[in-house]
Amino acid sequence: MISLRFAALASLVIATAETVAAPVVGAQTSTVASPDGRTVVSLALRDGRLTWSVVRDKRRVVMPSRLGFTFRNAPALEAGLRVADSARASFDETFTLPWGEVARVRDQHNELRVKVIETAPPAREFWVSVRVFDDGLGFRYYLPDQPNLKDFEIMDELTEFSMAEDMKAWWIPANVPTNDRTEMLYSTGPISKLTLVHTPLTLVGTNGLHAVIHEADLVDYAGMHLAGRSESRTLRASLARWKDGSAVKGRTPFITPWRTLQLADSPEQLAPQLLTLKLNPPSRIANTSWVRPMKYDGIWWAMHLNVWTWSSGARHGATTEHAKQYIDFAAANGLGGTLVEGWNRGWDGNWLLGGGSFSFTQSYPDYDLAAVAKYANDKGVGLIVHNETSAFVENYEQQLDSAFTVYQKLGVHTIKTGYVGDTANPGGHDHQGQYMVRHHRHVIETAAKHGIAVVMHEPIKDTGERRTWPNMLSREGARGQEYNAWGGEGGNPPEHETILFFTRLLAGPMDFTPGIFNLLITRSETNTPRTPNDSRPRTTLAKQLALYVVLYSPVQMAADLIENYANQPGFQFIRDVAVDWDTTRVLHGRIGDDVVVARKTKGKDEWFIGAITDEAARTVDVSLNFLPKGQQYVADIYADGKGANWRDNPLALSITHQPVTAAERLKIVMAPGGGQAIRLRRVP
Ligand code: NOJ
Ligand code: CA
């Protein structure tokens, strides 16, 4: 009889998942609300197990969900618990960012901490802290120093996210053994169909709720993936592993990263994502004057097109002469940097497998690193030194200090790192595992000591490190422009960037490398133009420009060969566009369809608007009421020209200038695969 009643009760709870279930009798519950009172997080002890759950506007968002750990050679830590202590705090402080998509961030939250202890031996204990903000929440575990928990190996973190609704997810798979793991195209589907996915995971509910599961302050832990269970709305934390099968090696006292749940009422409210910044410690770099947001060109796209090579020989890209040409171009066009790839020894033969032989100080004979660095500095351009490791991390770590000492002496302030390779490489570590988390932290901190900022490719995911280490500029960590260069069928579809904005970019800046003007790429081998089925940027020229505003990064590449910018009126937009912002407003957005973003230039009375669409032509009407009232502006509008479309007419671009004020609306007309880029300058 009793069990029947329980079964009936359980089905009732599931059926009414949308409404708040009455507190379970016998459960010991503590709650904490967001400053606006809309979001309430509960930590409840039920039958000796601690759970977390979330209610927003009196509707369940997360059902009571599991917490705990399993260890190697020790019993699981999740059951037989009692609450031993709790604490509360409130916080309201505004901090400034040296650079970003906003200049100031208000960190206003309420915090609850609950300590639990096993009632029987080994009587271990842990705390769970929850911080609730108006835009979401974070919770983390703290394992204090204690007699029966010293050195440990976490096999699994038992954290679950039991979503109240089978929300629609925008996801990339995390169970891909090769490739660079995060460079996949996005799929959509309900939570109940997911197997193993990366975070940030963007979820959309039927009532307009938008939620993003991710993490913050990942310092010495394994990256978290999310594992689904067939026909279940529950996602389980699934940690990337060491080669020996464990996930995290540590010693108490120990603190985990925050598990974050960003909450918004519309897609527009998802960006800018500041939650993870609020959940990272303040900056550790007192003087950040050497960390400079910039636009840059580089010896790069030519190698991806196989016009030049990274390796030595007749078509070697990184020659002193080529580098000087790219530096001259940067200086002439107000770009702050020049990237040079393929300058160092180790690219010959199969560098994907032979990365153990990369040198990070010795250049090929036709490239004079010191002379190029000096030439760049004399012209006011920063040389961006490339460090591809091909995931042979130990080789890189051995050279880190000596290489950074050399770069520092040469006045180099930015490097681009790369980790092409997979776990099959000798010494290959999971890209999101604890080893790599530690490695990237080590690189960032060592670089900071040498006055060097970092742009990472094939990186560990972004969890807000830039708050603490503002020299952590940007990273890739998704399919970038490079996929459009390689021919074959692998390019990005026209909708790709309209998804990236609401998924990957919610982790942090992305070095996507926009600005390809030669959109009808010619095959270098046959000298014939590529077809639309053959990979090439599947956008119009106006959309390439709009990407500078839409896809935020403090470093933005003018990625094409510099000769392709000659006599191109559209290049003026790249000269003008800012890379550092006071404010960001998403004016319109539908995930996978279109997005319109406005950003105000840092310290200047100037705004930019970027609008992009997928394969469909779209018109979006936006208000300019974000401009100060009563002021005159001129809009420089770079729009898709007559008949433009990504497929057969990507180059048609119309440039017009129009007076506007805050009282007006703009009708943004976009072609299939198109976009629009606008500069709004104040008329004195
Ligand atoms: C992949 C990176 O994403 C790309 O930017 C770089 O050019 C190549 N690796 C070579 O390092
Ligand atoms: Ca890459």
XYZ file of C-alpha atoms and ligand atoms in Angstrom:
696
model
C 0.000 0.000 0.000
C 2.688 2.424 1.069
C 4.888 1.716 -1.968
C 1.877 2.194 -4.242
C 1.228 5.554 -2.682
C 4.868 6.477 -3.213
C 4.673 5.458 -6.854
C 1.557 7.580 -7.282
C 3.288 10.509 -5.610
C 6.343 10.126 -7.813
C 4.313 10.211 -11.003
C 2.463 13.228 -9.683
C 5.746 15.036 -9.171
C 6.853 14.268 -12.725
C 3.486 15.196 -14.212
C 3.535 18.542 -12.473
C 7.197 19.167 -13.034
C 6.391 22.656 -14.241
C 4.902 23.699 -10.938
C 6.646 23.664 -7.591
C 6.162 20.440 -5.682
C 5.437 20.774 -1.975
C 8.526 20.260 0.197
C 9.144 16.575 0.888
C 8.326 15.727 4.478
C 11.441 14.839 6.395
C 13.722 16.713 4.030
C 15.979 19.333 5.515
C 15.987 22.207 3.041
C 17.848 25.492 2.849
C 17.062 27.962 0.103
C 18.732 31.011 -1.356
C 17.163 33.486 -3.781
C 18.586 35.749 -6.472
C 18.669 39.495 -5.675
C 15.535 40.008 -7.821
C 13.850 37.126 -5.996
C 12.943 35.284 -9.215
C 15.353 32.377 -8.907
C 15.402 30.195 -5.795
C 17.962 27.429 -5.306
C 17.412 24.752 -2.673
C 19.925 22.455 -1.060
C 17.988 19.637 0.548
C 19.008 16.576 2.487
C 16.705 13.676 1.638
C 17.303 10.216 2.997
C 20.879 11.129 3.807
C 21.654 12.457 0.336
C 22.196 16.098 -0.579
C 20.370 17.449 -3.642
C 20.127 20.805 -5.391
C 17.138 22.195 -7.257
C 16.021 25.431 -8.879
C 12.732 27.270 -9.120
C 12.299 30.401 -11.231
C 9.137 32.493 -11.123
C 7.618 29.706 -9.027
C 8.193 27.129 -11.778
C 10.592 24.240 -11.449
C 13.655 24.587 -13.644
C 15.818 21.896 -12.059
C 14.295 19.014 -10.086
C 16.137 17.806 -6.968
C 19.429 16.608 -8.458
C 22.216 14.415 -7.212
C 25.504 15.650 -5.691
C 28.626 13.751 -4.626
C 31.732 11.878 -5.802
C 33.142 8.447 -6.355
C 36.841 7.864 -5.656
C 39.488 5.331 -6.549
C 40.105 3.036 -3.577
C 37.613 4.802 -1.303
C 33.850 4.591 -0.817
C 31.585 6.994 -2.663
C 30.807 10.243 -0.906
C 27.103 10.880 -1.401
C 24.955 8.939 1.077
C 24.497 8.671 4.827
C 24.969 12.411 5.220
C 23.724 14.868 7.803
C 23.812 18.659 7.672
C 26.480 19.930 10.055
C 26.649 23.625 9.349
C 25.512 26.361 6.999
C 26.313 29.978 6.264
C 24.897 32.829 4.197
C 26.285 35.942 2.589
C 25.200 38.719 0.256
C 27.442 40.590 -2.100
C 27.183 43.607 -4.374
C 30.239 45.001 -6.060
C 31.063 46.344 -9.501
C 34.398 45.554 -11.099
C 36.017 46.860 -14.248
C 37.562 44.768 -16.993
C 40.749 45.962 -18.726
C 39.083 44.855 -21.973
C 35.887 43.098 -22.924
C 32.454 43.234 -24.495
C 31.515 45.443 -21.541
C 33.735 47.675 -19.392
C 32.042 47.116 -16.034
C 30.426 44.083 -14.426
C 28.096 44.193 -11.436
C 28.488 41.134 -9.255
C 25.359 41.053 -7.115
C 24.473 37.731 -5.550
C 23.286 35.860 -2.507
C 25.241 32.893 -1.277
C 24.360 29.810 0.724
C 26.881 27.298 2.020
C 25.909 23.979 3.486
C 28.268 21.543 5.167
C 27.435 17.842 5.289
C 29.157 14.990 7.138
C 28.849 11.239 6.808
C 27.036 9.955 9.889
C 29.154 6.758 9.935
C 32.886 6.166 9.337
C 34.859 7.305 7.410
C 32.819 10.378 8.484
C 34.089 12.547 5.663
C 32.690 16.016 5.063
C 32.220 18.552 2.296
C 30.628 21.900 1.699
C 28.446 22.964 -1.212
C 28.364 26.705 -1.944
C 25.658 28.230 -4.104
C 25.699 31.744 -5.492
C 22.518 33.034 -7.066
C 22.526 36.039 -9.391
C 19.724 37.583 -11.436
C 21.258 35.994 -14.574
C 21.863 32.522 -13.179
C 23.700 30.587 -10.534
C 26.803 28.638 -9.722
C 27.555 25.960 -7.187
C 30.776 24.234 -6.214
C 32.125 21.686 -3.776
C 34.719 22.335 -1.135
C 36.522 19.361 0.422
C 38.221 20.557 3.632
C 41.408 19.033 4.974
C 40.261 16.056 7.111
C 41.661 12.836 8.574
C 39.894 10.452 6.202
C 40.196 12.423 2.993
C 43.736 13.474 2.077
C 45.106 12.493 -1.330
C 42.330 11.356 -3.607
C 41.452 10.431 -7.142
C 37.968 11.346 -8.257
C 36.607 8.723 -10.630
C 33.245 10.427 -11.137
C 31.592 13.595 -9.999
C 27.995 12.585 -9.310
C 26.518 16.021 -9.982
C 23.354 15.851 -12.029
C 21.189 18.411 -13.755
C 17.659 16.967 -13.655
C 15.895 19.464 -15.837
C 12.177 19.901 -15.166
C 11.445 19.961 -18.869
C 12.817 18.048 -21.837
C 14.294 21.289 -23.193
C 15.656 21.676 -26.704
C 19.445 21.516 -26.658
C 22.013 23.019 -29.040
C 24.921 20.633 -28.769
C 28.198 19.260 -30.096
C 29.308 15.714 -29.222
C 32.040 15.158 -26.653
C 32.699 11.498 -27.411
C 34.794 12.121 -30.490
C 38.157 10.453 -29.927
C 40.045 12.251 -32.666
C 39.889 15.694 -34.205
C 40.160 18.583 -31.805
C 37.021 17.590 -30.044
C 35.213 20.901 -30.017
C 35.438 21.591 -33.752
C 32.117 20.083 -34.711
C 28.914 21.373 -36.246
C 26.025 21.888 -33.842
C 22.927 19.712 -33.697
C 19.626 20.260 -31.949
C 17.371 17.867 -30.103
C 15.716 17.252 -26.759
C 17.770 16.541 -23.651
C 16.340 13.015 -23.620
C 18.215 12.195 -26.849
C 21.672 13.392 -25.779
C 24.540 10.978 -25.206
C 27.670 12.973 -24.343
C 27.950 16.688 -25.119
C 30.231 19.635 -24.494
C 29.439 22.679 -22.454
C 28.344 25.409 -22.763
C 25.108 23.577 -23.491
C 22.309 25.934 -24.491
C 18.789 24.781 -23.607
C 15.483 26.304 -24.666
C 12.202 25.609 -22.890
C 8.664 25.820 -24.202
C 7.841 28.831 -22.052
C 10.733 30.923 -23.420
C 13.185 30.018 -20.678
C 16.780 29.870 -21.925
C 19.325 28.040 -19.805
C 23.014 27.375 -20.342
C 24.928 24.736 -18.419
C 28.642 25.414 -18.182
C 31.361 25.873 -15.578
C 33.531 28.624 -14.120
C 36.966 28.923 -12.541
C 38.380 25.659 -13.888
C 41.890 25.728 -12.405
C 42.975 22.249 -11.345
C 40.211 19.846 -12.252
C 38.938 17.987 -15.310
C 36.658 19.689 -17.810
C 33.040 18.642 -17.448
C 30.982 17.131 -20.237
C 27.309 16.271 -19.851
C 26.056 12.723 -20.280
C 22.442 12.008 -21.116
C 20.408 8.973 -20.231
C 18.014 7.556 -22.748
C 14.518 9.048 -22.411
C 15.529 11.025 -19.336
C 15.671 14.753 -18.693
C 18.665 14.255 -16.426
C 22.174 15.211 -17.501
C 25.097 13.880 -15.518
C 28.502 15.523 -15.086
C 31.013 13.433 -17.022
C 34.612 14.431 -16.404
C 37.364 14.147 -18.994
C 39.835 11.475 -17.936
C 43.524 10.860 -17.451
C 45.011 7.950 -19.358
C 44.806 5.838 -16.182
C 41.035 6.248 -16.081
C 40.724 8.642 -13.183
C 39.301 12.120 -13.654
C 40.817 14.344 -10.983
C 43.886 13.912 -8.817
C 44.009 16.117 -5.762
C 44.588 16.615 -2.095
C 42.417 18.313 0.475
C 41.732 21.167 1.054
C 40.308 21.201 -2.441
C 37.757 23.278 -4.296
C 36.018 22.322 -7.521
C 35.068 24.615 -10.395
C 31.622 26.190 -10.248
C 28.860 24.350 -12.086
C 26.946 27.174 -13.712
C 23.410 27.562 -14.944
C 22.806 30.769 -16.819
C 19.106 31.734 -16.976
C 17.412 34.142 -19.361
C 13.917 34.937 -20.611
C 14.933 35.273 -24.260
C 17.857 34.459 -26.535
C 18.746 38.157 -26.605
C 19.369 38.111 -22.854
C 21.969 35.359 -23.078
C 24.725 37.722 -24.239
C 26.921 39.229 -23.051
C 27.522 36.282 -20.733
C 29.111 37.674 -17.557
C 28.164 34.957 -15.077
C 31.440 33.050 -15.370
C 33.449 36.261 -14.940
C 31.641 36.953 -11.679
C 32.598 33.452 -10.555
C 36.332 33.910 -11.130
C 38.760 35.666 -8.787
C 39.830 39.268 -9.487
C 42.767 40.077 -11.742
C 46.206 38.925 -10.719
C 47.908 41.316 -13.146
C 48.360 44.774 -11.646
C 49.493 46.553 -14.782
C 47.790 45.282 -17.925
C 49.031 48.018 -20.265
C 50.908 45.432 -22.346
C 47.752 43.380 -22.929
C 46.369 45.000 -26.024
C 43.139 44.169 -27.837
C 43.845 44.502 -31.553
C 43.071 43.628 -35.095
C 45.767 41.667 -36.851
C 46.726 40.228 -40.215
C 48.959 37.266 -40.791
C 50.792 34.621 -42.711
C 48.008 32.122 -42.222
C 45.141 31.809 -44.741
C 47.636 31.225 -47.559
C 48.773 28.029 -45.836
C 45.233 26.844 -45.263
C 44.613 27.378 -48.994
C 47.834 25.510 -49.742
C 49.247 28.496 -51.629
C 52.099 28.790 -49.130
C 53.345 26.123 -46.731
C 54.157 25.982 -43.028
C 57.035 23.691 -43.933
C 60.293 24.877 -45.471
C 60.845 24.917 -49.228
C 59.985 26.967 -52.279
C 56.494 27.882 -51.081
C 57.456 28.572 -47.462
C 55.097 31.229 -46.098
C 57.019 32.547 -43.124
C 59.893 34.299 -44.804
C 61.347 37.537 -43.484
C 60.254 39.218 -46.685
C 56.613 38.065 -46.463
C 56.483 38.963 -42.780
C 57.654 42.500 -43.532
C 54.947 42.839 -46.200
C 52.261 41.801 -43.720
C 53.697 44.132 -41.074
C 53.718 47.012 -43.582
C 50.102 46.272 -44.401
C 49.144 46.189 -40.720
C 50.921 49.484 -40.060
C 49.322 51.157 -43.078
C 45.835 50.086 -42.045
C 45.863 50.564 -38.297
C 45.972 46.865 -37.445
C 47.795 46.257 -34.172
C 49.467 42.968 -34.971
C 50.826 40.484 -37.487
C 50.687 36.742 -36.928
C 53.375 34.557 -38.471
C 52.877 30.782 -38.607
C 55.368 28.205 -39.818
C 58.432 30.272 -38.816
C 60.009 27.718 -36.512
C 61.694 24.382 -37.030
C 59.533 21.286 -36.831
C 56.961 21.705 -39.597
C 58.689 19.459 -42.132
C 57.317 15.961 -42.621
C 54.166 14.997 -40.755
C 54.085 17.675 -38.057
C 50.797 16.291 -36.773
C 52.665 13.257 -35.533
C 56.129 14.746 -35.262
C 55.376 17.685 -32.997
C 57.861 16.382 -30.518
C 60.498 18.053 -32.659
C 59.041 21.558 -32.709
C 61.491 24.211 -31.587
C 59.999 27.396 -30.197
C 63.111 29.495 -30.608
C 64.890 28.295 -33.737
C 63.574 29.637 -36.985
C 63.928 28.381 -40.534
C 66.923 29.959 -42.323
C 64.720 32.230 -44.454
C 63.079 33.769 -41.386
C 64.944 36.110 -39.055
C 62.825 36.239 -35.908
C 64.796 39.035 -34.251
C 64.813 41.178 -37.382
C 61.087 40.671 -37.963
C 60.241 41.483 -34.339
C 62.323 44.643 -34.519
C 60.791 45.639 -37.857
C 57.321 45.194 -36.360
C 58.123 47.168 -33.218
C 59.635 50.007 -35.231
C 56.373 50.224 -37.159
C 54.194 50.076 -34.057
C 52.901 46.619 -34.921
C 52.998 43.724 -32.461
C 54.434 40.474 -33.816
C 52.227 37.526 -32.817
C 54.490 34.502 -32.454
C 52.896 31.168 -33.244
C 53.540 28.118 -31.040
C 51.934 25.013 -32.550
C 52.586 22.105 -30.196
C 50.609 19.453 -32.131
C 49.578 18.429 -28.607
C 53.092 17.294 -27.681
C 52.730 19.237 -24.504
C 55.805 18.021 -22.663
C 58.014 19.274 -25.502
C 56.402 22.678 -25.204
C 56.625 22.828 -21.418
C 60.338 22.044 -21.540
C 60.920 25.082 -23.743
C 58.333 27.430 -22.243
C 60.555 29.531 -20.025
C 63.431 29.847 -22.456
C 61.124 30.609 -25.390
C 59.142 33.236 -23.482
C 62.401 34.812 -22.301
C 63.475 35.156 -25.922
C 60.110 36.614 -26.999
C 60.133 39.062 -24.108
C 63.602 40.277 -25.066
C 62.364 40.808 -28.620
C 59.441 42.921 -27.401
C 56.820 40.312 -28.326
C 53.627 40.655 -26.275
C 51.313 38.108 -27.892
C 51.570 34.445 -28.801
C 49.137 32.085 -30.462
C 49.293 28.531 -29.161
C 47.933 25.450 -30.914
C 47.120 21.879 -29.880
C 46.201 20.047 -33.051
C 46.298 16.387 -32.139
C 44.437 13.861 -30.092
C 44.756 11.352 -27.314
C 46.222 8.837 -29.742
C 49.419 10.903 -29.948
C 52.254 9.614 -27.826
C 51.898 11.658 -24.659
C 48.515 12.852 -25.947
C 46.200 14.027 -23.212
C 42.487 14.653 -23.363
C 42.056 18.249 -24.528
C 39.630 18.923 -21.658
C 41.303 16.769 -19.013
C 43.011 17.872 -15.805
C 46.474 17.554 -17.330
C 45.593 20.054 -20.050
C 43.726 22.330 -17.638
C 46.915 22.523 -15.577
C 49.025 22.971 -18.682
C 47.045 25.912 -20.039
C 47.059 27.586 -16.614
C 50.812 27.120 -16.491
C 51.184 28.682 -19.949
C 48.962 31.647 -19.030
C 50.808 32.308 -15.770
C 54.271 31.852 -17.277
C 53.296 34.128 -20.164
C 52.039 36.772 -17.710
C 55.426 36.757 -15.990
C 57.027 37.547 -19.327
C 54.501 40.216 -20.313
C 52.919 37.974 -22.950
C 49.238 37.541 -23.797
C 47.850 34.278 -25.165
C 45.483 33.303 -27.961
C 44.830 29.553 -27.810
C 43.679 27.207 -30.530
C 42.359 23.709 -29.781
C 42.142 25.030 -26.224
C 40.685 23.980 -22.953
C 37.194 25.463 -22.760
C 36.827 29.044 -21.540
C 35.497 29.253 -17.976
C 36.134 32.945 -17.369
C 39.919 32.847 -16.786
C 40.300 36.286 -18.369
C 38.935 37.941 -15.215
C 41.914 36.655 -13.223
C 44.423 36.545 -16.050
C 43.571 39.322 -18.526
C 46.498 38.129 -20.666
C 44.228 35.191 -21.613
C 42.946 37.030 -24.645
C 41.009 34.734 -26.891
C 40.732 31.166 -28.043
C 39.287 29.025 -30.762
C 37.465 25.967 -29.363
C 34.902 25.652 -32.140
C 34.850 25.394 -35.895
C 36.418 28.585 -37.135
C 36.962 30.053 -40.553
C 39.794 27.585 -41.289
C 37.236 24.880 -42.170
C 36.127 27.033 -45.096
C 39.569 26.903 -46.676
C 40.210 23.215 -46.959
C 38.065 22.329 -49.972
C 36.014 19.151 -49.955
C 32.677 19.107 -48.211
C 33.800 20.188 -44.780
C 33.021 23.905 -44.731
C 30.704 25.651 -42.302
C 27.051 25.990 -43.330
C 25.511 29.499 -43.536
C 23.726 29.056 -40.184
C 26.942 28.217 -38.319
C 27.770 31.639 -36.869
C 24.135 32.273 -35.878
C 24.490 29.195 -33.644
C 28.008 29.965 -32.398
C 26.809 33.271 -30.972
C 24.341 31.494 -28.674
C 26.536 28.497 -27.806
C 30.347 28.550 -27.913
C 30.538 32.337 -27.587
C 28.640 32.081 -24.282
C 31.849 30.635 -22.844
C 33.951 33.621 -23.891
C 35.748 35.303 -26.797
C 36.474 33.325 -29.956
C 39.328 33.777 -32.432
C 37.100 32.891 -35.389
C 39.208 34.883 -37.883
C 36.675 36.670 -40.086
C 37.314 38.962 -43.031
C 37.704 36.696 -46.061
C 37.015 38.857 -49.119
C 37.988 36.408 -51.846
C 34.884 34.331 -51.241
C 35.009 32.598 -54.627
C 38.266 30.892 -53.737
C 40.232 29.422 -56.568
C 41.665 25.943 -56.142
C 45.401 26.369 -56.021
C 46.037 23.005 -57.731
C 43.731 23.429 -60.712
C 43.195 27.197 -60.783
C 39.429 26.678 -61.047
C 36.899 28.366 -58.779
C 35.412 26.260 -56.031
C 31.754 25.352 -56.314
C 29.221 26.173 -53.561
C 29.325 22.509 -52.499
C 33.044 22.699 -52.071
C 34.109 24.306 -48.813
C 34.564 28.048 -48.949
C 33.141 30.742 -46.669
C 29.390 30.297 -47.178
C 28.599 33.936 -46.513
C 28.318 37.184 -48.366
C 30.990 39.856 -48.048
C 28.730 41.998 -45.833
C 28.384 39.056 -43.441
C 32.169 38.677 -43.227
C 32.253 42.304 -42.035
C 29.355 41.851 -39.616
C 31.199 38.968 -37.924
C 33.697 41.472 -36.438
C 30.875 42.866 -34.328
C 28.832 39.728 -33.784
C 31.521 37.212 -32.762
C 33.269 38.943 -29.893
C 37.027 38.681 -29.543
C 39.587 41.194 -28.267
C 41.807 40.072 -31.140
C 40.163 40.017 -34.549
C 42.021 38.882 -37.607
C 41.783 40.377 -41.056
C 42.211 36.820 -42.200
C 42.506 37.056 -45.990
C 45.677 37.435 -48.041
C 46.550 41.123 -47.925
C 46.425 41.414 -51.726
C 42.732 40.529 -51.550
C 42.065 43.744 -49.628
C 43.512 45.972 -52.354
C 40.926 48.311 -53.917
C 38.164 46.930 -51.717
C 35.899 49.696 -50.381
C 34.532 47.204 -47.827
C 37.944 47.037 -46.160
C 37.278 50.461 -44.657
C 34.949 48.751 -42.192
C 37.776 46.512 -40.940
C 39.984 49.593 -40.545
C 37.261 51.308 -38.525
C 35.750 48.563 -36.402
C 36.614 48.531 -32.702
C 37.774 45.499 -30.704
C 37.161 46.789 -27.191
C 33.762 47.829 -25.900
C 31.986 49.773 -23.176
C 28.632 48.056 -23.654
C 26.974 45.343 -25.682
C 23.272 44.998 -26.525
C 21.732 42.137 -28.424
C 18.971 43.841 -30.377
C 17.488 40.709 -31.897
C 18.299 37.032 -32.025
C 16.925 33.607 -32.852
C 19.333 30.750 -32.336
C 20.347 29.284 -35.669
C 18.468 31.935 -37.676
C 19.802 35.424 -37.144
C 21.305 37.834 -34.652
C 21.773 41.611 -34.452
C 24.276 43.013 -31.942
C 25.130 46.630 -31.080
C 28.339 47.481 -29.252
C 29.684 50.826 -28.064
C 33.371 51.491 -28.695
C 35.419 51.756 -25.489
C 35.782 55.401 -24.455
C 34.354 56.787 -27.684
C 31.040 58.179 -28.839
C 30.661 55.511 -31.499
C 28.625 52.338 -31.923
C 28.799 49.387 -34.264
C 26.020 47.064 -35.296
C 26.581 43.595 -36.698
C 23.716 41.586 -38.160
C 23.930 38.101 -39.632
C 21.467 35.603 -41.026
C 21.588 31.911 -41.950
C 20.763 30.580 -45.449
C 17.470 32.518 -45.478
C 17.075 36.142 -46.550
C 15.747 38.127 -43.596
C 14.769 41.664 -42.739
C 15.059 42.805 -39.135
C 13.737 46.112 -37.912
C 15.715 47.508 -34.966
C 15.320 50.575 -32.798
C 18.307 52.868 -32.315
C 17.061 53.958 -28.896
C 20.326 52.798 -27.329
C 21.967 55.949 -28.764
C 21.995 59.053 -26.555
C 18.845 61.134 -27.163
C 19.006 64.286 -29.245
C 22.386 63.555 -30.852
C 23.036 63.279 -34.561
C 24.883 60.248 -35.876
C 25.921 59.111 -39.322
C 25.445 55.442 -40.118
C 28.031 53.940 -42.500
C 26.092 50.937 -43.752
C 27.794 47.942 -45.378
C 24.873 45.906 -46.699
C 24.343 42.993 -49.055
C 24.212 44.455 -52.558
C 21.549 43.842 -55.157
C 21.135 40.132 -55.892
C 23.692 39.154 -53.265
C 23.619 35.655 -51.856
C 26.278 33.347 -50.455
C 25.845 30.772 -53.206
C 26.510 32.577 -56.478
C 26.851 36.259 -55.732
C 28.623 36.695 -52.400
C 30.639 39.784 -53.351
C 27.826 42.266 -54.069
C 28.230 44.919 -51.371
C 26.406 48.214 -51.014
C 27.970 50.999 -48.947
C 25.735 53.927 -47.996
C 25.795 56.704 -45.426
C 22.718 57.958 -43.668
C 22.006 60.432 -40.825
C 20.260 58.801 -37.848
C 19.171 59.581 -34.281
C 18.010 57.582 -31.288
C 14.419 58.203 -32.369
C 14.812 56.185 -35.548
C 14.571 52.567 -36.513
C 16.777 50.780 -39.019
C 15.498 48.181 -41.401
C 18.287 45.668 -41.800
C 17.845 43.714 -45.031
C 19.993 40.605 -45.328
C 20.508 38.306 -48.311
C 20.652 34.492 -48.034
C 23.845 33.807 -46.071
C 24.199 37.543 -45.673
C 24.514 40.218 -43.073
C 25.065 43.869 -42.435
C 27.807 45.846 -40.717
C 27.156 49.388 -39.522
C 29.297 52.057 -37.954
C 27.414 54.813 -36.108
C 29.595 57.880 -35.682
C 28.604 60.980 -33.775
C 28.329 64.189 -35.805
C 29.922 66.931 -33.698
C 44.837 24.860 -36.288
C 44.580 26.279 -35.930
O 43.213 26.474 -35.631
C 45.014 27.151 -37.085
O 44.707 28.503 -36.820
C 46.487 26.942 -37.349
O 46.849 27.664 -38.495
C 46.796 25.473 -37.585
N 46.248 24.670 -36.553
C 48.288 25.208 -37.644
O 48.839 25.397 -36.386
Ca 41.607 24.690 -35.035
